[in-house]
Coordinates of C-alpha atoms in Angstrom, one line a residue:
Chain A
M1305 CA 101.8 74.7 99.0
H1306 CA 101.5 78.5 98.8
N1307 CA 102.5 78.9 102.5
K1308 CA 105.9 77.5 101.9
T1309 CA 109.0 79.7 101.9
I1310 CA 111.7 79.7 99.2
A1311 CA 113.9 77.6 101.5
Q1312 CA 111.2 75.0 101.9
I1313 CA 110.3 74.9 98.2
A1314 CA 114.0 74.4 97.4
R1315 CA 114.2 71.5 99.8
D1316 CA 111.0 70.0 98.6
L1317 CA 112.2 70.2 94.9
A1318 CA 115.5 68.6 95.9
A1319 CA 113.6 65.8 97.7
G1320 CA 111.3 65.2 94.7
E1321 CA 108.2 66.1 96.7
Y1322 CA 106.8 67.8 93.7
S1323 CA 108.1 69.2 90.4
S1324 CA 108.9 72.8 89.4
V1325 CA 106.1 72.6 86.9
E1326 CA 103.7 71.6 89.7
V1327 CA 104.6 74.4 92.1
T1328 CA 104.7 77.0 89.3
Q1329 CA 101.3 76.0 88.0
S1330 CA 99.9 76.1 91.6
Y1331 CA 101.2 79.7 92.0
L1332 CA 99.9 80.7 88.5
D1333 CA 96.4 79.3 89.5
R1334 CA 96.5 81.2 92.7
I1335 CA 97.4 84.5 91.0
Q1336 CA 94.6 84.1 88.6
Q1337 CA 92.1 83.3 91.3
L1338 CA 93.1 86.0 93.8
D1339 CA 95.1 88.9 92.3
H1340 CA 92.0 90.8 91.2
N1341 CA 91.7 91.6 94.9
Y1342 CA 95.2 93.1 95.2
N1343 CA 96.3 94.2 91.6
S1344 CA 99.8 93.2 92.5
F1345 CA 100.9 91.9 89.1
I1346 CA 101.1 94.1 86.0
T1347 CA 102.1 91.2 83.7
V1348 CA 101.8 87.4 84.4
T1349 CA 104.2 85.5 82.2
A1350 CA 102.5 82.1 82.5
E1351 CA 103.8 80.5 79.3
Q1352 CA 107.5 81.6 79.9
A1353 CA 107.2 80.5 83.6
L1354 CA 106.0 77.0 82.7
A1355 CA 108.8 76.7 80.1
Q1356 CA 111.4 77.8 82.6
A1357 CA 109.9 75.3 85.1
A1358 CA 110.0 72.4 82.6
A1359 CA 113.6 73.3 81.8
A1360 CA 114.4 73.4 85.5
D1361 CA 112.9 69.9 86.0
A1362 CA 114.9 68.6 83.1
M1363 CA 118.1 70.1 84.6
R1364 CA 117.3 68.4 88.0
A1365 CA 116.7 65.1 86.3
A1366 CA 120.1 65.4 84.6
G1367 CA 121.6 65.9 88.1
N1368 CA 122.6 69.6 87.5
A1369 CA 120.3 71.3 90.1
T1370 CA 121.4 74.2 92.3
P1371 CA 119.4 75.7 95.3
W1372 CA 117.4 77.9 93.0
T1373 CA 116.6 75.5 90.2
G1374 CA 112.9 75.6 89.6
V1375 CA 112.0 78.0 92.5
P1376 CA 109.3 80.5 91.5
M1377 CA 109.7 84.2 92.1
A1378 CA 108.7 87.5 90.4
H1379 CA 110.3 90.8 89.5
K1380 CA 109.3 94.4 90.2
D1381 CA 108.4 96.0 86.9
I1382 CA 111.4 98.3 87.1
F1383 CA 113.8 95.5 86.1
C1384 CA 114.2 95.1 82.3
T1385 CA 113.0 91.7 81.1
N1386 CA 114.0 90.7 77.6
G1387 CA 110.8 90.3 75.4
V1388 CA 108.4 91.2 78.3
L1389 CA 106.7 94.5 79.0
T1390 CA 108.7 96.6 81.4
S1391 CA 106.4 99.5 82.3
C1392 CA 107.9 100.9 85.5
G1393 CA 104.2 101.6 86.4
S1394 CA 104.0 104.4 83.8
R1395 CA 102.0 105.2 80.7
M1396 CA 105.3 106.4 79.3
L1397 CA 106.6 102.8 79.1
S1398 CA 103.3 101.1 78.7
N1399 CA 104.5 99.9 75.2
F1400 CA 108.1 99.2 76.3
V1401 CA 109.0 95.6 75.7
A1402 CA 112.6 95.6 77.0
P1403 CA 115.2 94.4 74.5
Y1404 CA 117.5 93.0 77.1
D1405 CA 117.6 91.5 80.6
A1406 CA 118.7 93.5 83.7
T1407 CA 121.7 91.9 85.4
V1408 CA 119.5 91.0 88.4
V1409 CA 117.1 89.3 86.0
A1410 CA 119.9 87.5 84.2
N1411 CA 121.3 86.3 87.5
F1412 CA 118.0 84.7 88.5
N1413 CA 117.6 83.1 85.1
N1414 CA 121.1 81.7 85.2
A1415 CA 120.4 80.4 88.7
G1416 CA 117.4 78.4 87.3
A1417 CA 114.7 80.4 89.0
V1418 CA 111.2 80.6 87.5
S1419 CA 109.8 84.2 87.0
L1420 CA 106.0 84.3 87.3
G1421 CA 105.8 87.9 86.0
K1422 CA 106.2 91.6 86.7
L1423 CA 104.9 93.3 89.8
N1424 CA 103.0 96.6 90.2
M1425 CA 104.8 99.7 91.6
D1426 CA 104.4 103.4 92.0
E1427 CA 105.2 105.2 88.7
F1428 CA 109.0 105.2 88.2
A1429 CA 109.2 104.2 91.9
M1430 CA 108.1 107.6 93.0
G1431 CA 105.6 107.1 95.8
S1432 CA 105.0 105.6 99.2
S1433 CA 101.5 104.1 98.7
N1434 CA 101.5 102.4 95.3
E1435 CA 98.6 104.7 94.3
S1436 CA 100.5 106.4 91.4
S1437 CA 100.8 103.4 89.1
F1438 CA 99.3 103.8 85.6
Y1439 CA 98.1 100.2 86.1
G1440 CA 96.0 101.1 89.2
A1441 CA 96.5 101.1 92.9
V1442 CA 97.6 98.0 94.8
H1443 CA 95.6 96.9 97.8
N1444 CA 97.0 95.8 101.1
P1445 CA 96.1 92.1 101.7
W1446 CA 95.7 92.8 105.4
Q1447 CA 92.9 95.4 104.8
L1448 CA 92.0 96.0 101.2
D1449 CA 91.0 99.6 101.7
H1450 CA 94.6 100.4 103.0
V1451 CA 97.7 101.0 101.0
P1452 CA 100.4 98.4 100.7
G1453 CA 103.1 101.1 100.8
G1454 CA 105.4 102.0 98.0
S1455 CA 107.0 102.1 95.7
S1456 CA 107.5 98.2 95.8
G1457 CA 103.8 97.8 96.8
G1458 CA 103.2 95.0 94.3
S1459 CA 106.2 93.0 95.5
A1460 CA 105.1 93.3 99.1
A1461 CA 101.4 92.7 98.5
A1462 CA 102.1 89.6 96.3
V1463 CA 104.4 88.1 98.9
A1464 CA 102.0 88.9 101.8
A1465 CA 99.1 87.3 99.8
R1466 CA 101.2 84.2 99.1
L1467 CA 101.0 84.8 95.4
V1468 CA 104.7 84.4 95.1
P1469 CA 107.3 83.3 97.7
G1470 CA 109.7 86.1 97.0
A1471 CA 110.2 89.1 94.8
T1472 CA 112.8 91.6 93.7
A1473 CA 112.2 95.2 94.7
T1474 CA 114.1 98.5 94.7
D1475 CA 114.6 101.1 97.4
T1476 CA 115.5 104.8 96.8
G1477 CA 114.1 106.3 100.0
G1478 CA 112.3 103.4 101.7
S1479 CA 110.6 101.7 98.8
I1480 CA 111.5 98.1 100.0
R1481 CA 111.3 98.6 103.8
Q1482 CA 108.1 100.7 104.1
P1483 CA 105.9 98.3 101.9
A1484 CA 107.5 95.3 103.7
A1485 CA 106.5 96.9 107.0
F1486 CA 102.9 97.7 105.8
C1487 CA 102.4 94.2 104.4
G1488 CA 104.0 92.2 107.3
V1489 CA 106.8 90.8 105.2
T1490 CA 110.7 90.9 105.3
G1491 CA 112.5 93.3 103.0
I1492 CA 116.2 94.2 102.7
K1493 CA 117.9 97.1 100.9
P1494 CA 121.6 96.2 100.6
T1495 CA 124.5 98.6 100.7
Y1496 CA 124.6 101.1 97.8
G1497 CA 126.5 99.4 95.0
R1498 CA 126.1 95.9 96.3
V1499 CA 123.4 94.9 93.7
S1500 CA 123.9 95.9 90.0
R1501 CA 121.7 98.7 88.8
W1502 CA 122.2 97.7 85.1
G1503 CA 118.8 97.3 83.5
M1504 CA 117.0 98.6 86.6
I1505 CA 115.3 101.7 85.3
A1506 CA 117.0 104.7 87.0
F1507 CA 115.1 107.1 89.3
A1508 CA 117.8 108.7 91.5
S1509 CA 121.1 107.1 90.6
S1510 CA 123.1 107.9 93.8
L1511 CA 120.3 106.4 96.0
D1512 CA 118.7 103.5 94.0
Q1513 CA 119.5 100.0 95.2
G1514 CA 117.9 96.7 94.3
G1515 CA 116.9 94.2 97.0
T1516 CA 114.3 91.6 98.1
I1517 CA 110.9 91.1 99.6
T1518 CA 110.3 87.7 101.1
R1519 CA 108.5 86.2 104.1
T1520 CA 111.7 85.3 106.0
A1521 CA 115.2 86.6 106.5
E1522 CA 116.5 83.2 105.4
D1523 CA 114.7 83.6 102.0
S1524 CA 116.2 87.1 101.7
A1525 CA 119.6 85.6 102.2
M1526 CA 118.9 83.1 99.4
M1527 CA 117.8 85.8 97.0
L1528 CA 120.7 88.1 97.9
N1529 CA 123.1 85.2 97.1
V1530 CA 121.8 85.4 93.5
M1531 CA 121.5 89.2 93.2
A1532 CA 124.6 90.6 94.9
G1533 CA 128.0 91.1 93.2
F1534 CA 130.2 93.3 91.1
D1535 CA 128.9 94.1 87.7
P1536 CA 131.3 95.8 85.2
K1537 CA 128.2 97.2 83.4
D1538 CA 127.2 99.3 86.4
S1539 CA 129.8 102.1 86.9
T1540 CA 128.7 102.5 90.6
S1541 CA 128.8 98.7 91.4
M1542 CA 131.3 98.0 94.2
Q1543 CA 134.2 95.6 93.8
Q1544 CA 133.7 93.7 97.1
D1545 CA 133.6 90.0 97.8
V1546 CA 130.1 88.5 98.2
P1547 CA 129.8 86.2 101.2
D1548 CA 127.3 83.3 101.4
Y1549 CA 124.5 85.2 103.1
T1550 CA 123.0 81.9 104.4
A1551 CA 126.2 80.9 106.2
N1552 CA 125.9 83.0 109.3
L1553 CA 122.1 82.9 109.8
N1554 CA 122.4 80.6 112.9
D1555 CA 125.2 82.5 114.6
S1556 CA 124.5 83.6 118.2
I1557 CA 123.9 87.3 118.6
A1558 CA 125.0 87.4 122.2
G1559 CA 127.2 90.3 123.0
L1560 CA 126.0 92.6 120.1
T1561 CA 125.3 96.2 120.9
I1562 CA 122.1 97.6 119.4
G1563 CA 121.9 101.4 119.0
L1564 CA 118.5 103.1 119.5
P1565 CA 118.6 106.6 117.9
K1566 CA 116.6 109.0 120.2
E1567 CA 115.5 111.0 117.1
Y1568 CA 113.7 107.8 115.8
F1569 CA 111.7 107.2 119.0
R1570 CA 109.9 110.5 119.0
D1571 CA 107.1 111.5 121.4
D1572 CA 104.6 111.8 118.6
L1573 CA 105.0 108.1 117.7
S1574 CA 101.8 106.4 118.9
S1575 CA 102.3 104.5 122.2
N1576 CA 101.1 101.3 120.4
M1577 CA 103.8 101.6 117.8
Q1578 CA 106.4 102.3 120.4
Q1579 CA 105.3 99.3 122.4
Q1580 CA 105.6 96.9 119.5
V1581 CA 109.0 98.0 118.6
R1582 CA 110.2 98.0 122.2
N1583 CA 108.9 94.5 122.6
A1584 CA 110.9 93.4 119.6
I1585 CA 114.1 95.0 121.0
A1586 CA 113.4 93.2 124.4
E1587 CA 113.4 89.9 122.4
Y1588 CA 116.9 90.8 121.2
E1589 CA 118.0 91.5 124.8
K1590 CA 116.7 88.0 125.8
L1591 CA 119.0 86.7 123.0
G1592 CA 122.0 88.3 124.6
A1593 CA 122.2 91.7 122.9
T1594 CA 122.7 95.0 124.8
V1595 CA 121.0 98.2 124.0
K1596 CA 122.5 101.7 123.9
E1597 CA 120.8 105.1 123.2
I1598 CA 122.6 107.0 120.4
S1599 CA 122.0 110.2 118.6
L1600 CA 121.8 111.0 114.9
P1601 CA 121.5 114.7 115.2
N1602 CA 121.0 115.6 111.6
T1603 CA 118.0 113.3 111.2
H1604 CA 115.5 116.1 110.7
L1605 CA 117.4 117.2 107.5
A1606 CA 117.1 113.9 105.7
I1607 CA 113.8 114.6 104.1
P1608 CA 114.8 118.1 102.8
V1609 CA 118.1 116.7 101.5
Y1610 CA 116.3 113.8 99.8
Y1611 CA 113.7 116.1 98.1
V1612 CA 116.5 118.0 96.4
I1613 CA 118.8 115.1 95.4
A1614 CA 116.1 112.6 94.3
P1615 CA 114.2 115.0 92.1
S1616 CA 117.4 116.5 90.6
E1617 CA 118.7 113.1 89.6
C1618 CA 115.3 112.0 88.4
S1619 CA 114.9 115.1 86.2
A1620 CA 118.2 114.1 84.5
N1621 CA 117.4 110.4 84.3
L1622 CA 113.9 110.8 82.9
S1623 CA 115.0 113.2 80.2
R1624 CA 115.7 110.1 78.1
M1625 CA 111.9 109.5 77.9
D1626 CA 111.3 111.9 75.0
G1627 CA 109.1 109.9 72.6
V1628 CA 111.9 109.4 70.1
R1629 CA 113.6 106.1 70.6
F1630 CA 111.1 104.1 72.8
G1631 CA 108.1 104.7 74.9
H1632 CA 105.0 106.8 74.5
R1633 CA 104.8 109.3 71.6
C1634 CA 101.9 111.8 71.2
D1635 CA 99.8 111.8 68.1
D1636 CA 100.6 114.2 65.2
P1637 CA 103.4 116.2 66.7
Q1638 CA 103.6 119.6 65.0
D1639 CA 107.4 120.1 65.6
V1640 CA 110.1 118.4 67.7
N1641 CA 109.4 120.6 70.7
D1642 CA 105.7 119.7 70.5
L1643 CA 106.7 116.0 70.3
F1644 CA 108.8 116.2 73.4
K1645 CA 106.3 118.3 75.4
R1646 CA 103.1 116.4 74.6
S1647 CA 104.8 112.9 74.7
R1648 CA 106.1 113.7 78.2
G1649 CA 103.1 115.6 79.4
E1650 CA 100.8 112.6 78.4
G1651 CA 103.2 109.9 79.4
F1652 CA 104.1 110.9 82.9
G1653 CA 101.7 111.1 85.9
E1654 CA 101.3 114.0 88.3
E1655 CA 103.9 112.9 90.9
V1656 CA 106.6 112.2 88.3
K1657 CA 106.0 115.6 86.7
R1658 CA 106.2 117.4 90.0
R1659 CA 109.6 115.7 90.8
I1660 CA 111.0 116.5 87.3
M1661 CA 109.9 120.1 87.8
V1662 CA 111.5 120.4 91.3
G1663 CA 114.7 118.8 90.1
T1664 CA 114.9 120.9 86.9
Y1665 CA 114.4 124.0 89.1
A1666 CA 117.0 122.9 91.6
L1667 CA 119.6 122.3 88.9
S1668 CA 118.8 125.4 86.8
A1669 CA 121.3 128.2 86.4
G1670 CA 121.8 130.3 89.6
F1671 CA 120.1 127.8 91.9
Y1672 CA 122.6 124.8 91.7
D1673 CA 124.7 125.9 94.6
A1674 CA 121.8 126.8 96.8
Y1675 CA 120.0 123.5 96.3
Y1676 CA 121.9 120.6 94.8
K1677 CA 125.4 121.4 96.2
K1678 CA 123.9 122.4 99.6
A1679 CA 122.0 119.1 99.7
Q1680 CA 125.1 117.1 98.9
Q1681 CA 127.0 118.8 101.7
V1682 CA 124.2 118.2 104.3
R1683 CA 124.1 114.6 102.9
R1684 CA 127.6 114.1 104.2
L1685 CA 126.7 115.4 107.6
I1686 CA 123.9 112.8 107.7
K1687 CA 126.3 110.1 106.6
N1688 CA 128.8 111.2 109.3
D1689 CA 126.2 110.8 112.0
F1690 CA 126.0 107.1 111.1
V1691 CA 129.7 106.7 110.8
E1692 CA 130.1 108.0 114.4
A1693 CA 127.2 105.8 115.6
F1694 CA 128.8 102.7 114.2
K1695 CA 131.9 103.4 116.3
Q1696 CA 129.7 102.6 119.4
V1697 CA 127.2 100.0 118.2
D1698 CA 127.0 97.0 115.9
V1699 CA 123.5 97.6 114.5
I1700 CA 120.9 100.4 114.8
M1701 CA 117.2 99.6 115.3
S1702 CA 114.1 101.8 114.9
P1703 CA 110.5 101.6 113.7
T1704 CA 110.4 101.3 109.9
T1705 CA 107.5 103.7 109.6
P1706 CA 105.8 106.2 111.9
S1707 CA 102.4 104.4 111.7
P1708 CA 101.0 101.2 110.2
A1709 CA 99.5 101.2 106.7
F1710 CA 97.2 104.2 106.1
K1711 CA 93.9 104.3 104.2
A1712 CA 93.9 104.6 100.4
G1713 CA 93.4 108.2 99.3
E1714 CA 94.4 109.6 102.6
K1715 CA 97.6 111.3 101.5
T1716 CA 97.3 111.6 97.7
S1717 CA 96.3 115.2 97.6
D1718 CA 99.2 116.4 99.8
P1719 CA 102.6 115.4 98.4
V1720 CA 104.5 116.7 101.4
A1721 CA 102.4 114.6 103.8
M1722 CA 103.2 111.6 101.6
Y1723 CA 107.0 112.5 101.7
L1724 CA 107.0 112.5 105.5
E1725 CA 106.0 108.8 105.5
D1726 CA 109.6 108.0 104.7
I1727 CA 111.0 109.8 107.7
F1728 CA 112.7 106.7 109.2
T1729 CA 114.0 105.2 106.0
I1730 CA 115.3 108.0 103.9
A1731 CA 118.5 108.8 105.8
I1732 CA 119.8 105.3 105.2
N1733 CA 119.7 105.7 101.4
L1734 CA 121.5 109.1 101.7
A1735 CA 124.2 107.3 103.7
G1736 CA 124.2 104.3 101.4
L1737 CA 123.9 101.8 104.3
P1738 CA 122.1 98.4 104.2
A1739 CA 118.8 98.1 106.1
M1740 CA 116.1 95.6 106.6
S1741 CA 112.5 95.6 107.8
I1742 CA 111.0 92.6 109.6
P1743 CA 107.5 92.2 110.9
C1744 CA 107.6 92.7 114.7
G1745 CA 104.0 93.2 115.9
Q1746 CA 100.6 94.5 115.0
V1747 CA 98.5 97.6 115.7
D1748 CA 94.7 97.4 114.9
N1749 CA 95.2 94.2 112.9
L1750 CA 97.9 95.8 110.7
P1751 CA 101.5 94.8 110.7
V1752 CA 104.3 96.9 112.2
G1753 CA 107.9 96.7 111.0
L1754 CA 111.2 96.8 112.9
Q1755 CA 114.0 98.5 110.9
L1756 CA 117.6 97.1 111.3
I1757 CA 120.3 99.3 110.0
G1758 CA 123.8 97.9 109.4
N1759 CA 127.2 99.2 108.7
Y1760 CA 128.5 99.2 105.1
F1761 CA 128.4 95.7 103.5
D1762 CA 127.2 94.2 106.8
E1763 CA 124.1 92.5 105.2
S1764 CA 125.1 89.2 106.7
R1765 CA 124.7 90.6 110.2
L1766 CA 121.2 92.0 109.4
L1767 CA 120.1 88.7 107.9
N1768 CA 121.5 86.9 111.0
L1769 CA 119.6 89.2 113.3
G1770 CA 116.4 88.9 111.3
H1771 CA 116.7 85.1 111.2
Q1772 CA 117.4 84.8 115.0
F1773 CA 114.3 87.0 115.7
Q1774 CA 112.2 84.8 113.4
Q1775 CA 113.4 81.7 115.3
V1776 CA 111.8 82.9 118.6
T1777 CA 108.8 84.9 117.3
D1778 CA 106.1 84.2 114.8
W1779 CA 105.1 87.6 113.5
H1780 CA 106.5 86.7 110.1
Q1781 CA 104.1 83.7 110.0
Q1782 CA 101.0 85.8 110.6
T1783 CA 98.7 85.7 107.7
P1784 CA 96.0 88.3 106.5
A1785 CA 92.6 87.1 107.9
D1786 CA 91.1 86.7 104.4
L1787 CA 93.8 84.2 103.4
V1788 CA 93.5 81.9 106.5
Chain B
M1094 CA 109.9 129.7 98.7
A1095 CA 106.7 130.5 96.8
L1096 CA 106.8 130.3 93.0
E1097 CA 104.9 132.6 90.7
Q1098 CA 102.7 131.0 88.0
D1099 CA 105.0 132.3 85.3
Q1100 CA 107.9 130.6 86.9
V1101 CA 105.9 127.4 86.9
R1102 CA 105.3 127.8 83.2
N1103 CA 109.0 128.5 82.6
I1104 CA 110.1 125.4 84.6
A1105 CA 107.6 123.3 82.6
E1106 CA 109.1 124.6 79.4
L1107 CA 112.6 123.8 80.6
C1108 CA 111.4 120.3 81.4
R1109 CA 109.7 119.9 78.0
L1110 CA 106.4 119.0 79.8
Q1111 CA 103.0 120.1 78.5
I1112 CA 101.0 121.3 81.5
D1113 CA 97.4 122.4 81.0
D1114 CA 96.7 126.0 82.1
A1115 CA 94.0 124.7 84.4
Q1116 CA 96.6 122.8 86.3
I1117 CA 99.2 125.5 86.7
A1118 CA 97.7 126.7 90.1
A1119 CA 97.9 123.2 91.5
Y1120 CA 101.5 122.8 90.5
Q1121 CA 102.3 126.2 91.8
N1122 CA 100.9 125.3 95.2
N1123 CA 102.5 121.8 95.4
L1124 CA 105.9 122.9 94.1
S1125 CA 105.9 125.9 96.5
N1126 CA 105.2 123.5 99.4
I1127 CA 108.0 121.2 98.4
L1128 CA 110.5 124.1 98.0
E1129 CA 109.4 125.4 101.4
L1130 CA 110.2 121.9 102.8
V1131 CA 113.7 121.9 101.4
D1132 CA 114.4 125.5 102.3
Q1133 CA 115.3 124.3 105.8
L1134 CA 118.7 123.4 104.4
S1135 CA 119.7 127.0 103.9
A1136 CA 120.0 127.4 107.7
V1137 CA 122.7 124.6 108.0
D1138 CA 126.3 125.7 108.3
T1139 CA 128.2 123.7 105.6
S1140 CA 131.2 125.9 105.1
D1141 CA 133.8 123.2 105.6
V1142 CA 131.8 120.3 104.2
A1143 CA 132.7 118.6 100.9
P1144 CA 129.7 117.7 98.8
M1145 CA 129.0 114.0 98.8
A1146 CA 128.2 112.5 95.3
H1147 CA 128.6 108.8 96.1
P1148 CA 127.8 107.2 99.5
L1149 CA 131.2 105.4 99.5
D1150 CA 133.1 108.2 97.9
A1151 CA 134.0 105.9 95.0
V1152 CA 135.4 107.4 91.9
Q1153 CA 134.3 106.6 88.4
R1154 CA 135.8 103.3 87.2
L1155 CA 137.5 103.3 83.8
R1156 CA 137.8 100.4 81.4
A1157 CA 140.0 99.6 78.5
D1158 CA 138.9 101.3 75.3
Q1159 CA 137.8 98.1 73.5
V1160 CA 134.7 97.1 71.7
T1161 CA 132.5 95.0 74.0
E1162 CA 129.0 95.3 72.4
S1163 CA 128.0 94.3 68.9
N1164 CA 125.7 96.5 66.8
Q1165 CA 122.0 95.6 67.5
R1166 CA 120.4 98.5 65.7
E1167 CA 117.4 96.5 64.2
H1168 CA 116.7 94.8 67.5
F1169 CA 116.7 98.1 69.4
Q1170 CA 114.7 100.0 66.8
Q1171 CA 111.9 97.5 66.9
I1172 CA 110.5 99.4 69.9
A1173 CA 111.0 102.9 68.4
P1174 CA 107.8 104.9 67.6
A1175 CA 109.0 105.7 64.1
T1176 CA 112.1 104.8 62.1
E1177 CA 113.2 104.8 58.5
R1178 CA 116.3 103.3 56.9
G1179 CA 118.0 102.8 60.3
H1180 CA 117.2 106.3 61.6
Y1181 CA 114.8 107.5 64.2
L1182 CA 112.2 109.8 62.7
V1183 CA 111.1 113.1 64.3
P1184 CA 109.2 116.1 62.8
R1185 CA 111.4 118.2 60.5
V1186 CA 113.8 120.4 62.5
V1187 CA 115.7 122.3 59.7
E1188 CA 113.6 123.7 56.9

């Protein structure tokens, strides 16, 4: 049962093959048996899940079922869940039982989905290896001594290990696409503003976007159908019609033009990586697409821009964690300054502290123009590169990451080396574009991801392209050896 | 740009972050490396480029000034570290 996709489970439930309680119990058993290998869940909400499943079965019996009624899934622990621990992977929020549901969570509840629990992540979504979680590192199901990627490492590992058929995730600089690539699963980050950020704990507000991690593009389309849409509670939510993302999955892609940015196919990319990605692009040519080399000349500036903007926004967002209204508070504060400093010093991990400090410095008097304003200006140059490119091509493709998953511990002592991991994903967040990673090959028994970058609000096309690729290849069906 | 240790202490104070003295050197090193990474930006000519705050250049939406939320003080204060008579408690600020 655990090898089924969301679409298959939805069909089986509709056909009465099994009940939601049965499929939910089967996943809960599997999590209990196997997750000690991966550490992908922070909280398993077995009781609530079974109650939701029973309610879904009752709804179906009454003839009121929708496609999501009774389908199991899980949330990244960055989404607030009413009455359930929402830790964001941090000691700071290790006692934070959210008093309300995020819009994304409410949408899934209203659709009748069953939430199995909350998934592990890098602390406050800051990381590319899922090694910075207060709840311990997550292990890559393909090779346990390798990282699953981050920050949505728990989401990616749980889907890859078949502990859940689909999961919510978030992406600020690559946090959906990079772990999806490392774990051999499908992940989509929609256009900025497409999915509500209300109740999604903020890291960098002008970059953060919620999305999905699933095994197939079809499942991502089903999840996005629930998640996407205007939310008056999110002031940056876009007022834009939401299409049925499953409607165009089977469209032909003949005649589409794929842009290959020369800056993303660098000489230092290993020949194995190049080959896997080139093979995938050749599949698209067989399906009738044409390929065109393009240039995104400001690519090399994306990481420097990001490491001004993201820390600056994070230093402002995380100032609310002060030990006064919620979250960790130090013992016996001597005065209010001591309360702030020790609560925050104890509550935050190293990487979070580093980013708060960089951001505070960049925003401090006398430095604002040189750092934040400058970064915002260069950010526009990066966006303009994409705007120009999309005048010539329908979609842009590249490797998702420079290499497959790396070994645990390899980059933890060098923050800058870790930052360079996101070299192919970060510019997309700066531009606010949608992008997806799909499994497209393997190097040394580790999955490789193909990144598809779309124009604004063109998620349907990305899902269509992903689905068409998955009809003629089986990389998305490959399973880690231990699970076979 | 390399930071001095006193600058690191000053930034930590601005951030309201307690950093142990033994860790200052490590922060100094890592923060200096990060600032060196971002210093590449200073070479870019941006004289005619407007700063970009929102990827779609959207402006802040306004809504009618109407009450939309009910008061849930007790509910929200259940997760507070310390409260008394509906207030959040902190150490005495004014003597």
